[in-house]
Coordinates of C-alpha atoms and ligand atoms in Angstrom, one line a residue:
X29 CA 28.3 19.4 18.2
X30 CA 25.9 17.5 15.9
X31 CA 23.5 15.0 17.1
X32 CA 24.2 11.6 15.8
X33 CA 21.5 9.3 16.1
X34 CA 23.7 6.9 17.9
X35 CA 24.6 8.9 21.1
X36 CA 20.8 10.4 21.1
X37 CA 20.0 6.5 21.9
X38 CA 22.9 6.0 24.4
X39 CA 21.3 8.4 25.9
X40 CA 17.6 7.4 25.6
X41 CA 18.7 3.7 26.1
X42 CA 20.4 5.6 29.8
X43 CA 17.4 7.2 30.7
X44 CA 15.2 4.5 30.6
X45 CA 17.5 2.3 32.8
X46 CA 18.7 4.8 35.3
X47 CA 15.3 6.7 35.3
X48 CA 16.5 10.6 35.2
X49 CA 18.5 12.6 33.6
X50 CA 21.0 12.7 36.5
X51 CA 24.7 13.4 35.9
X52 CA 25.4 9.2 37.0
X53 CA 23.2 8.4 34.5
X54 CA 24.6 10.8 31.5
X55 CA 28.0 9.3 32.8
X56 CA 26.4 5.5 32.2
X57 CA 25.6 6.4 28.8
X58 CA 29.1 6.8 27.7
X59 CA 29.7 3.8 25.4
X60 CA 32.3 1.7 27.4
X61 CA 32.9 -1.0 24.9
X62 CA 36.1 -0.9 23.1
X63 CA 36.7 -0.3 19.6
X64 CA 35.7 -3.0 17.4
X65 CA 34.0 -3.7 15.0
X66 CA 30.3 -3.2 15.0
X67 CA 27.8 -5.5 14.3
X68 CA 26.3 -5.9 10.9
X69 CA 23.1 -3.2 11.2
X70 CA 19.8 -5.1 12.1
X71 CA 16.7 -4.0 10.1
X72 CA 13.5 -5.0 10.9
X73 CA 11.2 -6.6 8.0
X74 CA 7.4 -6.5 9.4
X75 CA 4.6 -8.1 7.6
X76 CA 1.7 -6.6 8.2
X77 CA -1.3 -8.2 9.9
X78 CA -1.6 -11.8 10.8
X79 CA -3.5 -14.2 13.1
X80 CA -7.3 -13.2 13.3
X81 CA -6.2 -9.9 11.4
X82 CA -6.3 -10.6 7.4
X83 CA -5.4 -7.2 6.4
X84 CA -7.3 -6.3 2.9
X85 CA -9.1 -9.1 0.8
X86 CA -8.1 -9.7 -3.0
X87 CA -11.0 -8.4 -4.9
X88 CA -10.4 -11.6 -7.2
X89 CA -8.9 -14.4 -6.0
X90 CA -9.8 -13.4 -2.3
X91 CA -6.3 -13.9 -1.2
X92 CA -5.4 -12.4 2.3
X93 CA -3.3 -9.4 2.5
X94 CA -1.5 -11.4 5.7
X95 CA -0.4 -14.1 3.3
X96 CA 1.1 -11.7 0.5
X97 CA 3.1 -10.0 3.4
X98 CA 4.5 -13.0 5.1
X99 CA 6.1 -14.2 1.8
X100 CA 6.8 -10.7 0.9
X101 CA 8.9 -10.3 3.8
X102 CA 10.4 -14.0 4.0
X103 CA 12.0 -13.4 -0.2
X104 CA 13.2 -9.7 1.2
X105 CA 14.8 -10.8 4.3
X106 CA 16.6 -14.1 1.9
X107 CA 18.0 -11.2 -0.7
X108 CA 19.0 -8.5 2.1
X109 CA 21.2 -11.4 4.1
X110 CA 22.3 -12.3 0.7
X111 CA 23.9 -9.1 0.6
X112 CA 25.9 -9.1 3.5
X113 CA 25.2 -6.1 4.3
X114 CA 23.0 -6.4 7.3
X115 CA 21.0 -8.6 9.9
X116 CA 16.9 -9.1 9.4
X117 CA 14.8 -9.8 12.0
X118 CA 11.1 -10.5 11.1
X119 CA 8.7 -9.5 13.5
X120 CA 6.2 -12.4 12.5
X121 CA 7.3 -15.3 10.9
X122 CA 3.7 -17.4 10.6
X123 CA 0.4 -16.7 10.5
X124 CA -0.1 -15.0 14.3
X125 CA -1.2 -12.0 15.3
X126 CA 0.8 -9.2 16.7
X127 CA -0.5 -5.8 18.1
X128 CA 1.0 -2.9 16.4
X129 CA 2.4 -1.2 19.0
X130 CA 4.7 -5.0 20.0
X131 CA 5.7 -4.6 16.2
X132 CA 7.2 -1.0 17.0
X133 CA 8.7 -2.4 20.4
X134 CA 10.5 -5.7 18.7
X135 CA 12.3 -3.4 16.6
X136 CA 13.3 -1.1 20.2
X137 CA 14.2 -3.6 21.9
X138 CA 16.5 -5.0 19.4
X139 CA 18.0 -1.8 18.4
X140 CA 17.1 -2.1 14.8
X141 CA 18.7 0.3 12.6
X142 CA 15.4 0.5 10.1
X143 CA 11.5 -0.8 10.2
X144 CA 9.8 -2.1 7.3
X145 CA 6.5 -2.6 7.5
X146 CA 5.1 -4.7 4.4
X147 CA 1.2 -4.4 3.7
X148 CA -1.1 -4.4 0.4
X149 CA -3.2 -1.9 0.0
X150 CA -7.0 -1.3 -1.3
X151 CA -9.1 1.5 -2.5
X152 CA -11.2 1.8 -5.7
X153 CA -9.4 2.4 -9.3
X154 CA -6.2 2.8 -7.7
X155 CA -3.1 0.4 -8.3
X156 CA 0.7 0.5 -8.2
X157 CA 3.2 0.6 -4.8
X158 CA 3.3 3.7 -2.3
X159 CA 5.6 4.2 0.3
X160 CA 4.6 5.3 3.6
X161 CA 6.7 8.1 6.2
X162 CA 4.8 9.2 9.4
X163 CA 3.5 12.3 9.8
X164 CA 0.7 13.6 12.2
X165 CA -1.2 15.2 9.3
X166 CA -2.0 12.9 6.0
X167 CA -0.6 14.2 3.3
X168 CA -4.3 13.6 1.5
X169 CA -7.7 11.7 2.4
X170 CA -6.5 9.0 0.7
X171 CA -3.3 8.3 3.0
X172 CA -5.8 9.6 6.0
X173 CA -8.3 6.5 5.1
X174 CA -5.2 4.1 4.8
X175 CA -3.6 5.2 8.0
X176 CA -7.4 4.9 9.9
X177 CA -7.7 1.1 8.5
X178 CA -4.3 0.0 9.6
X179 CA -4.2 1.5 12.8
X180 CA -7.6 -0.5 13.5
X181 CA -5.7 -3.7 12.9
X182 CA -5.8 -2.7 16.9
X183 CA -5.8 0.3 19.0
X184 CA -2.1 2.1 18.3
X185 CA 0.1 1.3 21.7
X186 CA 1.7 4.2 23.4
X187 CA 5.6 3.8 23.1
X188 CA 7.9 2.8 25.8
X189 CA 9.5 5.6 27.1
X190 CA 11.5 6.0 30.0
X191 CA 10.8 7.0 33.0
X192 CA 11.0 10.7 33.0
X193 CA 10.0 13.8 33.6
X194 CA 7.5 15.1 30.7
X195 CA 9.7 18.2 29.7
X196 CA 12.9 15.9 29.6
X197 CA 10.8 13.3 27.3
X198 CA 9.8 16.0 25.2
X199 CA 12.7 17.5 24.6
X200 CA 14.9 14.1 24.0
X201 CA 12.0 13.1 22.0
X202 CA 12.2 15.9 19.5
X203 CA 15.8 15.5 18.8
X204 CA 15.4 12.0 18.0
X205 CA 12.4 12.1 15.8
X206 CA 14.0 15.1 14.1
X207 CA 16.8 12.7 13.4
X208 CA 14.8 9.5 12.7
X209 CA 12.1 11.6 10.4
X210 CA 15.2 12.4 8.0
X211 CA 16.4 9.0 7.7
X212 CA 12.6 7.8 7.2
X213 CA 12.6 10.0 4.6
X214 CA 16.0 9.4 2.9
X215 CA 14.4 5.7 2.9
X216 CA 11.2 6.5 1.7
X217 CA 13.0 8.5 -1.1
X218 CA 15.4 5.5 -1.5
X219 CA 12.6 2.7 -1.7
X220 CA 10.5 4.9 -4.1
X221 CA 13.4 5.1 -6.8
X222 CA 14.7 1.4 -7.0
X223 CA 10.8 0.3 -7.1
X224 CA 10.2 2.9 -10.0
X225 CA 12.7 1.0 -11.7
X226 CA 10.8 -2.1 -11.2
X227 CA 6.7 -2.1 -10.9
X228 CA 3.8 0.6 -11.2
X229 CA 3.6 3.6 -8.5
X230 CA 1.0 5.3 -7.5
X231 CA 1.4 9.1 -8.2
X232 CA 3.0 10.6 -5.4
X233 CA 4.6 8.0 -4.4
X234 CA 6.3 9.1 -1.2
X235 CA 3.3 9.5 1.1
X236 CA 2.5 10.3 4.7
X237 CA 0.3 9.4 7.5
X238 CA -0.1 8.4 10.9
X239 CA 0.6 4.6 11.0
X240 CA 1.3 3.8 14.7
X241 CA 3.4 1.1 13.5
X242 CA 5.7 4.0 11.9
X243 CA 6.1 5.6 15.6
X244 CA 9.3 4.1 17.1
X245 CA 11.0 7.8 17.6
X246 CA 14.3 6.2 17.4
X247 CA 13.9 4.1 14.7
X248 CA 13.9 5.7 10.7
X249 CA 10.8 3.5 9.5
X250 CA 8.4 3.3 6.6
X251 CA 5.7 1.3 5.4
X252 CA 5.9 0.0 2.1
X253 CA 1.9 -0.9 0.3
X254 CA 3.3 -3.2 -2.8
X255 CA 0.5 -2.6 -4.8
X256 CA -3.7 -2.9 -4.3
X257 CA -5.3 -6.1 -4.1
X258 CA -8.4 -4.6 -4.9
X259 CA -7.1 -3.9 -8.7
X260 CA -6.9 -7.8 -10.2
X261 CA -3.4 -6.9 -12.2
X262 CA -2.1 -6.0 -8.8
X263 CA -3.4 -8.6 -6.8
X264 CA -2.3 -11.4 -9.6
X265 CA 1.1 -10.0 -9.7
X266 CA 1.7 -10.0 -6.1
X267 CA 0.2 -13.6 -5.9
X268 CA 3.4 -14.4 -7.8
X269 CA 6.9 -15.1 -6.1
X270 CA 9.1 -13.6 -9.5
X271 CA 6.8 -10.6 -8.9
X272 CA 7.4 -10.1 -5.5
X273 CA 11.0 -11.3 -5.5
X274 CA 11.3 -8.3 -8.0
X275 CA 9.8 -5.7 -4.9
X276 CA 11.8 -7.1 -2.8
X277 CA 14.8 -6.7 -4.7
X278 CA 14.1 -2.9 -5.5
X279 CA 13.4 -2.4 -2.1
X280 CA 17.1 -4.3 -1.2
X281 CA 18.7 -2.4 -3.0
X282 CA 16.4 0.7 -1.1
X283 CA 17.7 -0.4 1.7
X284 CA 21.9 -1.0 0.8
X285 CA 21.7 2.4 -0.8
X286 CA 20.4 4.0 2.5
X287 CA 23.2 1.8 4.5
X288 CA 25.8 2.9 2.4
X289 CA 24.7 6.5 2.8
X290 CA 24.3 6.8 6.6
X291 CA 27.5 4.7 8.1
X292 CA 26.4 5.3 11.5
X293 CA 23.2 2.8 11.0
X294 CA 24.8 0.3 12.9
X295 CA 23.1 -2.4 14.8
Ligands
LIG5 ZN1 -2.2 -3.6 5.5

């Protein structure tokens, strides 16, 4: 029988209430609710940094990474509920700071059905957007720097897992992420197309390294760098709202294309 992503969760979201992987609490994990309709699917928008964590500095104006993710995420969530197509939850909705590994456990706890994490990148001569996927190994020295610099927003969090024994974590563990890596992926492949219909890309596009704030095992996440602030055209663009109501609309329509493709995203 295939996995579905759903019934690997009833059966983390079992574990980590009835702490083993006793027959009871396999039985518990049966969903008991009856059919209706499910909710609308929740995805989580996650500005990056915040609070006494600025994120990158624009090499021009000096604008503050934090600030171009906040209203990044604020236009996207407006256009995805606009849709109708899902719930948003924002992880940070002011200027606060929130460690990383809180961001991934907002999302858990909530059940989201995708994490976005918003950020703006910087690094010298480079510009366009980049879309993020986890992986233990960067894909170059590049994605390697940028993973090092926004996992030191603070140290990365362990996750939440339940109370079990290491062999039976391991082994639920992989089926997820097996699961959750190819729906990061379809995103990531998702997001890149609608924003190459939209703004600059850096080569490559579809990137990864090893964000901790990418790490919910569970939850199909990527993070999204809209462009550099540390190239002026970049950083001017993104200080504009038609610019970045024009990311957030490739990346909503990212995101409905992924929904539409995987029915069992539900919240
Ligand atoms: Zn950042």
């Amino acid at each position: 029988m295939p996995f579905s992503r759903r019934r690997l969760y009833a059966l983390f979201a079992s574990l980590g209430t009835a702490g083993g992987l006793a027959s009871p609490a396999l039985a518990q994990s049966r969903p008991t609710r009856p059919a209706r309709r499910p909710p609308l699917p929740l995805v989580v928008l996650d500005p990056g940094h915040g609070g006494r964590d600025p994120g990158t500095i624009g090499a021009r104006t000096g604008v503050h990474e934090k600030v171009i993710t906040l209203a990044a995420a604020q236009e996207l969530r407006r256009q995805l509920e606009g849709s109708g197509r899902c719930r948003v939850l924002l992880t940070r909705n002011r200027d606060i700071f929130i460690p990383l590994d809180e961001r991934v456990a907002i999302a858990r706890r909530r059940q989201a059905a995708l994490f976005i994490s918003l950020h703006a990148d910087s690094a010298p001569g480079a510009r366009g957007a980049s879309v993020y996927t986890l992986n233990g190994n960067a894909t170059d020295a590049m994605s390697a720097a940028l993973a090092r610099r926004e996992n030191n927003a603070d140290r990365a969090g362990g996750l939440n897992l339940p109370p079990v024994s290491p062999e039976v974590a391991r082994i639920l563990i992989s089926l997820v992420q097996a699961e959750t890596r190819e729906g990061s992926d379809r995103l990531a492949r998702m997001a890149v197309t609608s924003l190459g219909e939209t703004v600059p890309l850096l080569p490559n596009t579809h990137r990864q390294a090893g964000f901790a704030v990418l790490k919910a095992p569970d939850i199909p996440s990527v993070l999204v760098e809209m462009g550099f602030l540390s190239d002026p055209r970049d950083e001017a663009a993104l200080r504009r709202p038609d610019h970045r109501a024009r990311v957030a609309a490739a990346l909503s329509r990212g995101v409905q294309a992924y929904l539409a493709a995987t029915p069992t995203a539900t919240g």
